[in-house]
Amino acid sequence: FGTDGSAGIVVEGRRIERYADGRLADALDLSDRFEGQLPALSPDNCSAAFRAGNRIRILDVGCSDYGGEVLRGRVAAWSPDGDWLAVGEPDQVTFVNLPTGGTIRWPIGAVQLAWRRG
């Protein structure tokens, strides 16, 4: 469930559907490259971060300002406000501010990430 009350659902590993106010609001059919993967959905369920080899690719579900970005990393987690994406690599975690493109790097490897509210 999204912070805005929406629901994001991965349907049979081939499609992402976003429901708002009980109705289908947006949808994204996944290419074969992403089928069967579990994405990191943004807090409003408008974007999905997928691993593609050694990269994280952000896809627009249909209502996002972000989509098409490709970041180096193997795992990702969204900030609660959806403006930041933490991307883990074997040797560092990079925090990317999506609206500005700014980054902060932390020299510690990560194979799993979770962003918690303070």
Backbone as XML, in Angstrom:
<?xml version="1.0"?>
<chain id="A" units="angstrom">
  <residue number="1" name="PHE">
    <atom name="N" x="0.832" y="-1.188" z="0.000"/>
    <atom name="CA" x="0.000" y="0.000" z="0.000"/>
    <atom name="C" x="0.869" y="1.241" z="0.000"/>
  </residue>
  <residue number="2" name="GLY">
    <atom name="N" x="0.491" y="2.222" z="-0.764"/>
    <atom name="CA" x="1.253" y="3.452" z="-0.882"/>
    <atom name="C" x="0.917" y="4.448" z="0.203"/>
  </residue>
  <residue number="3" name="THR">
    <atom name="N" x="1.813" y="5.396" z="0.375"/>
    <atom name="CA" x="1.603" y="6.447" z="1.372"/>
    <atom name="C" x="0.424" y="7.341" z="1.010"/>
  </residue>
  <residue number="4" name="ASP">
    <atom name="N" x="0.009" y="7.312" z="-0.248"/>
    <atom name="CA" x="-1.125" y="8.115" z="-0.702"/>
    <atom name="C" x="-2.433" y="7.320" z="-0.695"/>
  </residue>
  <residue number="5" name="GLY">
    <atom name="N" x="-2.395" y="6.106" z="-0.156"/>
    <atom name="CA" x="-3.589" y="5.262" z="-0.113"/>
    <atom name="C" x="-3.740" y="4.356" z="-1.321"/>
  </residue>
  <residue number="6" name="SER">
    <atom name="N" x="-2.851" y="4.467" z="-2.284"/>
    <atom name="CA" x="-2.927" y="3.609" z="-3.470"/>
    <atom name="C" x="-2.437" y="2.206" z="-3.128"/>
  </residue>
  <residue number="7" name="ALA">
    <atom name="N" x="-2.704" y="1.287" z="-4.029"/>
    <atom name="CA" x="-2.210" y="-0.082" z="-3.893"/>
    <atom name="C" x="-1.447" y="-0.429" z="-5.160"/>
  </residue>
  <residue number="8" name="GLY">
    <atom name="N" x="-0.256" y="-0.991" z="-4.988"/>
    <atom name="CA" x="0.539" y="-1.448" z="-6.123"/>
    <atom name="C" x="0.561" y="-2.963" z="-6.117"/>
  </residue>
  <residue number="9" name="ILE">
    <atom name="N" x="0.243" y="-3.569" z="-7.254"/>
    <atom name="CA" x="0.142" y="-5.016" z="-7.348"/>
    <atom name="C" x="0.937" y="-5.501" z="-8.546"/>
  </residue>
  <residue number="10" name="VAL">
    <atom name="N" x="1.777" y="-6.507" z="-8.329"/>
    <atom name="CA" x="2.470" y="-7.161" z="-9.429"/>
    <atom name="C" x="1.614" y="-8.368" z="-9.809"/>
  </residue>
  <residue number="11" name="VAL">
    <atom name="N" x="1.124" y="-8.369" z="-11.027"/>
    <atom name="CA" x="0.189" y="-9.397" z="-11.492"/>
    <atom name="C" x="0.949" y="-10.451" z="-12.300"/>
  </residue>
  <residue number="12" name="GLU">
    <atom name="N" x="1.002" y="-11.659" z="-11.752"/>
    <atom name="CA" x="1.622" y="-12.810" z="-12.399"/>
    <atom name="C" x="3.035" y="-12.520" z="-12.888"/>
  </residue>
  <residue number="13" name="GLY">
    <atom name="N" x="3.730" y="-11.579" z="-12.240"/>
    <atom name="CA" x="5.101" y="-11.270" z="-12.603"/>
    <atom name="C" x="5.273" y="-10.601" z="-13.950"/>
  </residue>
  <residue number="14" name="ARG">
    <atom name="N" x="4.147" y="-10.185" z="-14.571"/>
    <atom name="CA" x="4.222" y="-9.621" z="-15.920"/>
    <atom name="C" x="3.669" y="-8.212" z="-16.042"/>
  </residue>
  <residue number="15" name="ARG">
    <atom name="N" x="3.032" y="-7.731" z="-14.999"/>
    <atom name="CA" x="2.351" y="-6.438" z="-15.090"/>
    <atom name="C" x="2.291" y="-5.816" z="-13.709"/>
  </residue>
  <residue number="16" name="ILE">
    <atom name="N" x="2.425" y="-4.506" z="-13.651"/>
    <atom name="CA" x="2.233" y="-3.775" z="-12.400"/>
    <atom name="C" x="0.968" y="-2.947" z="-12.555"/>
  </residue>
  <residue number="17" name="GLU">
    <atom name="N" x="0.073" y="-3.074" z="-11.591"/>
    <atom name="CA" x="-1.155" y="-2.283" z="-11.587"/>
    <atom name="C" x="-1.176" y="-1.416" z="-10.345"/>
  </residue>
  <residue number="18" name="ARG">
    <atom name="N" x="-1.611" y="-0.176" z="-10.521"/>
    <atom name="CA" x="-1.739" y="0.778" z="-9.412"/>
    <atom name="C" x="-3.214" y="1.152" z="-9.290"/>
  </residue>
  <residue number="19" name="TYR">
    <atom name="N" x="-3.741" y="0.916" z="-8.100"/>
    <atom name="CA" x="-5.142" y="1.226" z="-7.824"/>
    <atom name="C" x="-5.218" y="2.428" z="-6.902"/>
  </residue>
  <residue number="20" name="ALA">
    <atom name="N" x="-6.105" y="3.350" z="-7.227"/>
    <atom name="CA" x="-6.368" y="4.521" z="-6.391"/>
    <atom name="C" x="-7.876" y="4.647" z="-6.256"/>
  </residue>
  <residue number="21" name="ASP">
    <atom name="N" x="-8.322" y="4.888" z="-5.051"/>
    <atom name="CA" x="-9.761" y="4.999" z="-4.775"/>
    <atom name="C" x="-10.526" y="3.766" z="-5.260"/>
  </residue>
  <residue number="22" name="GLY">
    <atom name="N" x="-9.906" y="2.595" z="-5.144"/>
    <atom name="CA" x="-10.562" y="1.351" z="-5.495"/>
    <atom name="C" x="-10.647" y="1.061" z="-6.977"/>
  </residue>
  <residue number="23" name="ARG">
    <atom name="N" x="-10.017" y="1.895" z="-7.803"/>
    <atom name="CA" x="-10.080" y="1.709" z="-9.258"/>
    <atom name="C" x="-8.681" y="1.605" z="-9.843"/>
  </residue>
  <residue number="24" name="LEU">
    <atom name="N" x="-8.584" y="0.876" z="-10.948"/>
    <atom name="CA" x="-7.320" y="0.803" z="-11.666"/>
    <atom name="C" x="-6.999" y="2.194" z="-12.199"/>
  </residue>
  <residue number="25" name="ALA">
    <atom name="N" x="-5.878" y="2.753" z="-11.749"/>
    <atom name="CA" x="-5.503" y="4.108" z="-12.148"/>
    <atom name="C" x="-4.372" y="4.096" z="-13.177"/>
  </residue>
  <residue number="26" name="ASP">
    <atom name="N" x="-3.420" y="3.187" z="-13.025"/>
    <atom name="CA" x="-2.264" y="3.118" z="-13.915"/>
    <atom name="C" x="-1.821" y="1.670" z="-14.021"/>
  </residue>
  <residue number="27" name="ALA">
    <atom name="N" x="-1.128" y="1.353" z="-15.117"/>
    <atom name="CA" x="-0.621" y="-0.008" z="-15.292"/>
    <atom name="C" x="0.600" y="0.019" z="-16.191"/>
  </residue>
  <residue number="28" name="LEU">
    <atom name="N" x="1.443" y="-0.967" z="-16.009"/>
    <atom name="CA" x="2.655" y="-1.112" z="-16.810"/>
    <atom name="C" x="2.846" y="-2.586" z="-17.139"/>
  </residue>
  <residue number="29" name="ASP">
    <atom name="N" x="2.855" y="-2.914" z="-18.426"/>
    <atom name="CA" x="3.189" y="-4.266" z="-18.855"/>
    <atom name="C" x="4.703" y="-4.368" z="-18.884"/>
  </residue>
  <residue number="30" name="LEU">
    <atom name="N" x="5.234" y="-5.399" z="-18.225"/>
    <atom name="CA" x="6.678" y="-5.554" z="-18.108"/>
    <atom name="C" x="7.268" y="-6.276" z="-19.313"/>
  </residue>
  <residue number="31" name="SER">
    <atom name="N" x="8.426" y="-5.837" z="-19.742"/>
    <atom name="CA" x="9.130" y="-6.529" z="-20.817"/>
    <atom name="C" x="9.653" y="-7.856" z="-20.270"/>
  </residue>
  <residue number="32" name="ASP">
    <atom name="N" x="10.008" y="-8.752" z="-21.160"/>
    <atom name="CA" x="10.523" y="-10.063" z="-20.757"/>
    <atom name="C" x="11.698" y="-9.921" z="-19.794"/>
  </residue>
  <residue number="33" name="ARG">
    <atom name="N" x="12.474" y="-8.881" z="-19.942"/>
    <atom name="CA" x="13.662" y="-8.650" z="-19.116"/>
    <atom name="C" x="13.323" y="-8.557" z="-17.634"/>
  </residue>
  <residue number="34" name="PHE">
    <atom name="N" x="12.137" y="-8.036" z="-17.314"/>
    <atom name="CA" x="11.763" y="-7.821" z="-15.921"/>
    <atom name="C" x="10.706" y="-8.796" z="-15.405"/>
  </residue>
  <residue number="35" name="GLU">
    <atom name="N" x="10.177" y="-9.641" z="-16.292"/>
    <atom name="CA" x="9.142" y="-10.590" z="-15.873"/>
    <atom name="C" x="9.651" y="-11.482" z="-14.752"/>
  </residue>
  <residue number="36" name="GLY">
    <atom name="N" x="8.817" y="-11.661" z="-13.750"/>
    <atom name="CA" x="9.124" y="-12.553" z="-12.640"/>
    <atom name="C" x="9.947" y="-11.916" z="-11.536"/>
  </residue>
  <residue number="37" name="GLN">
    <atom name="N" x="10.456" y="-10.716" z="-11.737"/>
    <atom name="CA" x="11.216" y="-10.034" z="-10.697"/>
    <atom name="C" x="10.273" y="-9.255" z="-9.786"/>
  </residue>
  <residue number="38" name="LEU">
    <atom name="N" x="10.661" y="-9.149" z="-8.532"/>
    <atom name="CA" x="9.890" y="-8.349" z="-7.590"/>
    <atom name="C" x="10.529" y="-6.962" z="-7.514"/>
  </residue>
  <residue number="39" name="PRO">
    <atom name="N" x="9.823" y="-5.924" z="-7.945"/>
    <atom name="CA" x="10.402" y="-4.585" z="-7.937"/>
    <atom name="C" x="10.325" y="-3.934" z="-6.562"/>
  </residue>
  <residue number="40" name="ALA">
    <atom name="N" x="11.121" y="-2.892" z="-6.386"/>
    <atom name="CA" x="10.960" y="-1.997" z="-5.235"/>
    <atom name="C" x="10.032" y="-0.896" z="-5.719"/>
  </residue>
  <residue number="41" name="LEU">
    <atom name="N" x="8.804" y="-0.879" z="-5.201"/>
    <atom name="CA" x="7.831" y="0.138" z="-5.611"/>
    <atom name="C" x="8.031" y="1.415" z="-4.808"/>
  </residue>
  <residue number="42" name="SER">
    <atom name="N" x="7.880" y="2.553" z="-5.477"/>
    <atom name="CA" x="7.991" y="3.839" z="-4.801"/>
    <atom name="C" x="6.837" y="4.000" z="-3.808"/>
  </residue>
  <residue number="43" name="PRO">
    <atom name="N" x="6.949" y="4.924" z="-2.865"/>
    <atom name="CA" x="5.900" y="5.085" z="-1.850"/>
    <atom name="C" x="4.516" y="5.403" z="-2.405"/>
  </residue>
  <residue number="44" name="ASP">
    <atom name="N" x="4.447" y="5.993" z="-3.602"/>
    <atom name="CA" x="3.144" y="6.265" z="-4.211"/>
    <atom name="C" x="2.783" y="5.242" z="-5.288"/>
  </residue>
  <residue number="45" name="ASN">
    <atom name="N" x="3.590" y="4.187" z="-5.402"/>
    <atom name="CA" x="3.391" y="3.111" z="-6.380"/>
    <atom name="C" x="3.411" y="3.593" z="-7.825"/>
  </residue>
  <residue number="46" name="CYS">
    <atom name="N" x="3.992" y="4.746" z="-8.077"/>
    <atom name="CA" x="4.065" y="5.287" z="-9.433"/>
    <atom name="C" x="5.336" y="4.874" z="-10.171"/>
  </residue>
  <residue number="47" name="SER">
    <atom name="N" x="6.359" y="4.460" z="-9.441"/>
    <atom name="CA" x="7.622" y="4.026" z="-10.043"/>
    <atom name="C" x="8.003" y="2.667" z="-9.487"/>
  </residue>
  <residue number="48" name="ALA">
    <atom name="N" x="8.767" y="1.936" z="-10.272"/>
    <atom name="CA" x="9.263" y="0.633" z="-9.846"/>
    <atom name="C" x="10.742" y="0.548" z="-10.176"/>
  </residue>
  <residue number="49" name="ALA">
    <atom name="N" x="11.546" y="0.122" z="-9.207"/>
    <atom name="CA" x="12.985" y="-0.051" z="-9.412"/>
    <atom name="C" x="13.264" y="-1.542" z="-9.570"/>
  </residue>
  <residue number="50" name="PHE">
    <atom name="N" x="13.884" y="-1.896" z="-10.689"/>
    <atom name="CA" x="14.200" y="-3.286" z="-11.005"/>
    <atom name="C" x="15.694" y="-3.468" z="-11.159"/>
  </residue>
  <residue number="51" name="ARG">
    <atom name="N" x="16.167" y="-4.637" z="-10.787"/>
    <atom name="CA" x="17.554" y="-4.987" z="-11.046"/>
    <atom name="C" x="17.659" y="-5.531" z="-12.465"/>
  </residue>
  <residue number="52" name="ALA">
    <atom name="N" x="18.672" y="-5.052" z="-13.173"/>
    <atom name="CA" x="18.976" y="-5.541" z="-14.516"/>
    <atom name="C" x="20.490" y="-5.737" z="-14.573"/>
  </residue>
  <residue number="53" name="GLY">
    <atom name="N" x="20.943" y="-6.925" z="-14.215"/>
    <atom name="CA" x="22.375" y="-7.186" z="-14.139"/>
    <atom name="C" x="23.001" y="-6.415" z="-12.989"/>
  </residue>
  <residue number="54" name="ASN">
    <atom name="N" x="23.957" y="-5.564" z="-13.284"/>
    <atom name="CA" x="24.610" y="-4.731" z="-12.269"/>
    <atom name="C" x="24.025" y="-3.329" z="-12.231"/>
  </residue>
  <residue number="55" name="ARG">
    <atom name="N" x="22.808" y="-3.185" z="-12.684"/>
    <atom name="CA" x="22.159" y="-1.876" z="-12.756"/>
    <atom name="C" x="20.768" y="-1.941" z="-12.125"/>
  </residue>
  <residue number="56" name="ILE">
    <atom name="N" x="20.324" y="-0.783" z="-11.676"/>
    <atom name="CA" x="18.941" y="-0.616" z="-11.225"/>
    <atom name="C" x="18.273" y="0.292" z="-12.237"/>
  </residue>
  <residue number="57" name="ARG">
    <atom name="N" x="17.181" y="-0.173" z="-12.784"/>
    <atom name="CA" x="16.440" y="0.612" z="-13.776"/>
    <atom name="C" x="15.114" y="1.035" z="-13.155"/>
  </residue>
  <residue number="58" name="ILE">
    <atom name="N" x="14.789" y="2.317" z="-13.293"/>
    <atom name="CA" x="13.522" y="2.839" z="-12.775"/>
    <atom name="C" x="12.516" y="2.896" z="-13.920"/>
  </residue>
  <residue number="59" name="LEU">
    <atom name="N" x="11.355" y="2.297" z="-13.684"/>
    <atom name="CA" x="10.282" y="2.302" z="-14.675"/>
    <atom name="C" x="9.105" y="3.113" z="-14.158"/>
  </residue>
  <residue number="60" name="ASP">
    <atom name="N" x="8.458" y="3.822" z="-15.053"/>
    <atom name="CA" x="7.271" y="4.615" z="-14.731"/>
    <atom name="C" x="6.046" y="3.721" z="-14.870"/>
  </residue>
  <residue number="61" name="VAL">
    <atom name="N" x="5.281" y="3.597" z="-13.794"/>
    <atom name="CA" x="4.059" y="2.788" z="-13.826"/>
    <atom name="C" x="2.949" y="3.544" z="-14.555"/>
  </residue>
  <residue number="62" name="GLY">
    <atom name="N" x="3.095" y="4.869" z="-14.680"/>
    <atom name="CA" x="2.107" y="5.652" z="-15.414"/>
    <atom name="C" x="1.820" y="7.011" z="-14.799"/>
  </residue>
  <residue number="63" name="CYS">
    <atom name="N" x="2.365" y="7.278" z="-13.640"/>
    <atom name="CA" x="2.063" y="8.533" z="-12.948"/>
    <atom name="C" x="3.298" y="9.136" z="-12.289"/>
  </residue>
  <residue number="64" name="SER">
    <atom name="N" x="4.468" y="8.803" z="-12.802"/>
    <atom name="CA" x="5.719" y="9.199" z="-12.156"/>
    <atom name="C" x="6.446" y="10.284" z="-12.924"/>
  </residue>
  <residue number="65" name="ASP">
    <atom name="N" x="7.235" y="11.038" z="-12.194"/>
    <atom name="CA" x="8.166" y="11.979" z="-12.814"/>
    <atom name="C" x="9.466" y="11.270" z="-13.165"/>
  </residue>
  <residue number="66" name="TYR">
    <atom name="N" x="9.629" y="10.036" z="-12.690"/>
    <atom name="CA" x="10.861" y="9.281" z="-12.899"/>
    <atom name="C" x="10.576" y="8.068" z="-13.765"/>
  </residue>
  <residue number="67" name="GLY">
    <atom name="N" x="11.470" y="7.787" z="-14.600"/>
    <atom name="CA" x="11.356" y="6.620" z="-15.470"/>
    <atom name="C" x="12.465" y="6.680" z="-16.492"/>
  </residue>
  <residue number="68" name="GLY">
    <atom name="N" x="13.105" y="5.575" z="-16.697"/>
    <atom name="CA" x="14.200" y="5.521" z="-17.639"/>
    <atom name="C" x="15.567" y="5.689" z="-17.007"/>
  </residue>
  <residue number="69" name="GLU">
    <atom name="N" x="15.617" y="6.144" z="-15.748"/>
    <atom name="CA" x="16.903" y="6.285" z="-15.086"/>
    <atom name="C" x="17.543" y="4.919" z="-14.892"/>
  </residue>
  <residue number="70" name="VAL">
    <atom name="N" x="18.846" y="4.873" z="-15.068"/>
    <atom name="CA" x="19.607" y="3.647" z="-14.860"/>
    <atom name="C" x="20.741" y="3.987" z="-13.903"/>
  </residue>
  <residue number="71" name="LEU">
    <atom name="N" x="20.831" y="3.248" z="-12.813"/>
    <atom name="CA" x="21.820" y="3.506" z="-11.772"/>
    <atom name="C" x="22.656" y="2.255" z="-11.539"/>
  </residue>
  <residue number="72" name="ARG">
    <atom name="N" x="23.909" y="2.432" z="-11.232"/>
    <atom name="CA" x="24.770" y="1.282" z="-10.935"/>
    <atom name="C" x="24.396" y="0.722" z="-9.578"/>
  </residue>
  <residue number="73" name="GLY">
    <atom name="N" x="24.131" y="-0.578" z="-9.517"/>
    <atom name="CA" x="23.794" y="-1.209" z="-8.254"/>
    <atom name="C" x="23.048" y="-2.510" z="-8.445"/>
  </residue>
  <residue number="74" name="ARG">
    <atom name="N" x="22.803" y="-3.178" z="-7.322"/>
    <atom name="CA" x="22.146" y="-4.491" z="-7.372"/>
    <atom name="C" x="20.877" y="-4.577" z="-6.540"/>
  </residue>
  <residue number="75" name="VAL">
    <atom name="N" x="20.654" y="-3.602" z="-5.684"/>
    <atom name="CA" x="19.473" y="-3.598" z="-4.833"/>
    <atom name="C" x="19.090" y="-2.145" z="-4.573"/>
  </residue>
  <residue number="76" name="ALA">
    <atom name="N" x="17.785" y="-1.893" z="-4.365"/>
    <atom name="CA" x="17.340" y="-0.509" z="-4.184"/>
    <atom name="C" x="16.231" y="-0.422" z="-3.147"/>
  </residue>
  <residue number="77" name="ALA">
    <atom name="N" x="16.147" y="0.746" z="-2.518"/>
    <atom name="CA" x="15.074" y="1.043" z="-1.566"/>
    <atom name="C" x="14.730" y="2.530" z="-1.676"/>
  </residue>
  <residue number="78" name="TRP">
    <atom name="N" x="13.439" y="2.829" z="-1.651"/>
    <atom name="CA" x="12.951" y="4.210" z="-1.762"/>
    <atom name="C" x="12.873" y="4.872" z="-0.395"/>
  </residue>
  <residue number="79" name="SER">
    <atom name="N" x="13.121" y="6.176" z="-0.369"/>
    <atom name="CA" x="12.883" y="6.952" z="0.853"/>
    <atom name="C" x="11.373" y="7.075" z="1.036"/>
  </residue>
  <residue number="80" name="PRO">
    <atom name="N" x="10.913" y="7.319" z="2.265"/>
    <atom name="CA" x="9.471" y="7.427" z="2.496"/>
    <atom name="C" x="8.786" y="8.529" z="1.681"/>
  </residue>
  <residue number="81" name="ASP">
    <atom name="N" x="9.521" y="9.602" z="1.319"/>
    <atom name="CA" x="8.908" y="10.662" z="0.523"/>
    <atom name="C" x="9.047" y="10.424" z="-0.985"/>
  </residue>
  <residue number="82" name="GLY">
    <atom name="N" x="9.783" y="9.378" z="-1.382"/>
    <atom name="CA" x="9.930" y="9.032" z="-2.784"/>
    <atom name="C" x="10.921" y="9.878" z="-3.559"/>
  </residue>
  <residue number="83" name="ASP">
    <atom name="N" x="11.604" y="10.801" z="-2.897"/>
    <atom name="CA" x="12.571" y="11.655" z="-3.584"/>
    <atom name="C" x="13.956" y="11.028" z="-3.685"/>
  </residue>
  <residue number="84" name="TRP">
    <atom name="N" x="14.264" y="10.088" z="-2.821"/>
    <atom name="CA" x="15.582" y="9.465" z="-2.782"/>
    <atom name="C" x="15.467" y="7.981" z="-3.070"/>
  </residue>
  <residue number="85" name="LEU">
    <atom name="N" x="16.486" y="7.455" z="-3.713"/>
    <atom name="CA" x="16.597" y="6.021" z="-3.931"/>
    <atom name="C" x="17.973" y="5.608" z="-3.425"/>
  </residue>
  <residue number="86" name="ALA">
    <atom name="N" x="17.999" y="4.683" z="-2.476"/>
    <atom name="CA" x="19.257" y="4.120" z="-2.000"/>
    <atom name="C" x="19.560" y="2.915" z="-2.886"/>
  </residue>
  <residue number="87" name="VAL">
    <atom name="N" x="20.772" y="2.886" z="-3.433"/>
    <atom name="CA" x="21.169" y="1.822" z="-4.348"/>
    <atom name="C" x="22.412" y="1.145" z="-3.785"/>
  </residue>
  <residue number="88" name="GLY">
    <atom name="N" x="22.304" y="-0.162" z="-3.532"/>
    <atom name="CA" x="23.402" y="-0.909" z="-2.944"/>
    <atom name="C" x="24.267" y="-1.599" z="-3.975"/>
  </residue>
  <residue number="89" name="GLU">
    <atom name="N" x="25.556" y="-1.533" z="-3.714"/>
    <atom name="CA" x="26.564" y="-2.207" z="-4.517"/>
    <atom name="C" x="27.452" y="-2.991" z="-3.571"/>
  </residue>
  <residue number="90" name="PRO">
    <atom name="N" x="28.330" y="-3.848" z="-4.082"/>
    <atom name="CA" x="29.209" y="-4.610" z="-3.198"/>
    <atom name="C" x="30.134" y="-3.743" z="-2.344"/>
  </residue>
  <residue number="91" name="ASP">
    <atom name="N" x="30.485" y="-2.540" z="-2.837"/>
    <atom name="CA" x="31.453" y="-1.713" z="-2.117"/>
    <atom name="C" x="30.917" y="-0.385" z="-1.603"/>
  </residue>
  <residue number="92" name="GLN">
    <atom name="N" x="29.651" y="-0.048" z="-1.908"/>
    <atom name="CA" x="29.091" y="1.214" z="-1.427"/>
    <atom name="C" x="27.574" y="1.249" z="-1.570"/>
  </residue>
  <residue number="93" name="VAL">
    <atom name="N" x="26.973" y="2.177" z="-0.834"/>
    <atom name="CA" x="25.566" y="2.504" z="-1.004"/>
    <atom name="C" x="25.526" y="3.940" z="-1.511"/>
  </residue>
  <residue number="94" name="THR">
    <atom name="N" x="24.808" y="4.144" z="-2.587"/>
    <atom name="CA" x="24.665" y="5.481" z="-3.155"/>
    <atom name="C" x="23.231" y="5.934" z="-2.935"/>
  </residue>
  <residue number="95" name="PHE">
    <atom name="N" x="23.084" y="7.119" z="-2.368"/>
    <atom name="CA" x="21.774" y="7.730" z="-2.171"/>
    <atom name="C" x="21.602" y="8.765" z="-3.283"/>
  </residue>
  <residue number="96" name="VAL">
    <atom name="N" x="20.589" y="8.563" z="-4.121"/>
    <atom name="CA" x="20.364" y="9.430" z="-5.276"/>
    <atom name="C" x="19.116" y="10.265" z="-5.023"/>
  </residue>
  <residue number="97" name="ASN">
    <atom name="N" x="19.281" y="11.595" z="-5.085"/>
    <atom name="CA" x="18.139" y="12.492" z="-4.990"/>
    <atom name="C" x="17.575" y="12.603" z="-6.402"/>
  </residue>
  <residue number="98" name="LEU">
    <atom name="N" x="16.446" y="11.969" z="-6.654"/>
    <atom name="CA" x="15.908" y="11.905" z="-8.011"/>
    <atom name="C" x="15.493" y="13.259" z="-8.567"/>
  </residue>
  <residue number="99" name="PRO">
    <atom name="N" x="14.894" y="14.171" z="-7.779"/>
    <atom name="CA" x="14.537" y="15.471" z="-8.358"/>
    <atom name="C" x="15.745" y="16.298" z="-8.795"/>
  </residue>
  <residue number="100" name="THR">
    <atom name="N" x="16.861" y="16.198" z="-8.063"/>
    <atom name="CA" x="18.014" y="17.043" z="-8.378"/>
    <atom name="C" x="19.150" y="16.296" z="-9.065"/>
  </residue>
  <residue number="101" name="GLY">
    <atom name="N" x="19.175" y="14.974" z="-8.940"/>
    <atom name="CA" x="20.273" y="14.190" z="-9.481"/>
    <atom name="C" x="21.482" y="14.138" z="-8.564"/>
  </residue>
  <residue number="102" name="GLY">
    <atom name="N" x="21.415" y="14.797" z="-7.408"/>
    <atom name="CA" x="22.522" y="14.782" z="-6.460"/>
    <atom name="C" x="22.703" y="13.403" z="-5.839"/>
  </residue>
  <residue number="103" name="THR">
    <atom name="N" x="23.937" y="13.110" z="-5.422"/>
    <atom name="CA" x="24.222" y="11.814" z="-4.821"/>
    <atom name="C" x="25.042" y="11.973" z="-3.545"/>
  </residue>
  <residue number="104" name="ILE">
    <atom name="N" x="24.862" y="11.020" z="-2.674"/>
    <atom name="CA" x="25.681" y="10.875" z="-1.471"/>
    <atom name="C" x="26.149" y="9.425" z="-1.475"/>
  </residue>
  <residue number="105" name="ARG">
    <atom name="N" x="27.437" y="9.218" z="-1.271"/>
    <atom name="CA" x="27.977" y="7.853" z="-1.273"/>
    <atom name="C" x="28.450" y="7.484" z="0.124"/>
  </residue>
  <residue number="106" name="TRP">
    <atom name="N" x="28.139" y="6.269" z="0.507"/>
    <atom name="CA" x="28.532" y="5.735" z="1.811"/>
    <atom name="C" x="29.373" y="4.495" z="1.536"/>
  </residue>
  <residue number="107" name="PRO">
    <atom name="N" x="30.622" y="4.459" z="1.990"/>
    <atom name="CA" x="31.523" y="3.356" z="1.633"/>
    <atom name="C" x="31.287" y="2.079" z="2.439"/>
  </residue>
  <residue number="108" name="ILE">
    <atom name="N" x="30.156" y="1.470" z="2.217"/>
    <atom name="CA" x="29.830" y="0.194" z="2.842"/>
    <atom name="C" x="28.978" y="-0.592" z="1.852"/>
  </residue>
  <residue number="109" name="GLY">
    <atom name="N" x="29.301" y="-1.854" z="1.661"/>
    <atom name="CA" x="28.564" y="-2.671" z="0.708"/>
    <atom name="C" x="27.199" y="-3.079" z="1.240"/>
  </residue>
  <residue number="110" name="ALA">
    <atom name="N" x="26.301" y="-3.410" z="0.330"/>
    <atom name="CA" x="24.962" y="-3.840" z="0.732"/>
    <atom name="C" x="24.425" y="-4.861" z="-0.256"/>
  </residue>
  <residue number="111" name="VAL">
    <atom name="N" x="23.793" y="-5.890" z="0.266"/>
    <atom name="CA" x="23.110" y="-6.875" z="-0.572"/>
    <atom name="C" x="21.603" y="-6.830" z="-0.332"/>
  </residue>
  <residue number="112" name="GLN">
    <atom name="N" x="21.202" y="-6.084" z="0.690"/>
    <atom name="CA" x="19.787" y="-5.898" z="0.988"/>
    <atom name="C" x="19.618" y="-4.532" z="1.626"/>
  </residue>
  <residue number="113" name="LEU">
    <atom name="N" x="18.553" y="-3.804" z="1.264"/>
    <atom name="CA" x="18.322" y="-2.473" z="1.795"/>
    <atom name="C" x="16.862" y="-2.327" z="2.209"/>
  </residue>
  <residue number="114" name="ALA">
    <atom name="N" x="16.644" y="-1.537" z="3.231"/>
    <atom name="CA" x="15.296" y="-1.134" z="3.635"/>
    <atom name="C" x="15.395" y="0.279" z="4.172"/>
  </residue>
  <residue number="115" name="TRP">
    <atom name="N" x="14.465" y="1.111" z="3.815"/>
    <atom name="CA" x="14.451" y="2.496" z="4.280"/>
    <atom name="C" x="13.310" y="2.603" z="5.260"/>
  </residue>
  <residue number="116" name="ARG">
    <atom name="N" x="13.626" y="3.013" z="6.480"/>
    <atom name="CA" x="12.608" y="3.106" z="7.524"/>
    <atom name="C" x="12.352" y="4.553" z="7.875"/>
  </residue>
  <residue number="117" name="ARG">
    <atom name="N" x="11.137" y="4.809" z="8.271"/>
    <atom name="CA" x="10.790" y="6.150" z="8.758"/>
    <atom name="C" x="11.458" y="6.379" z="10.093"/>
  </residue>
  <residue number="118" name="GLY">
    <atom name="N" x="11.956" y="7.591" z="10.304"/>
    <atom name="CA" x="12.671" y="7.932" z="11.540"/>
    <atom name="C" x="11.732" y="8.087" z="12.646"/>
  </residue>
</chain>
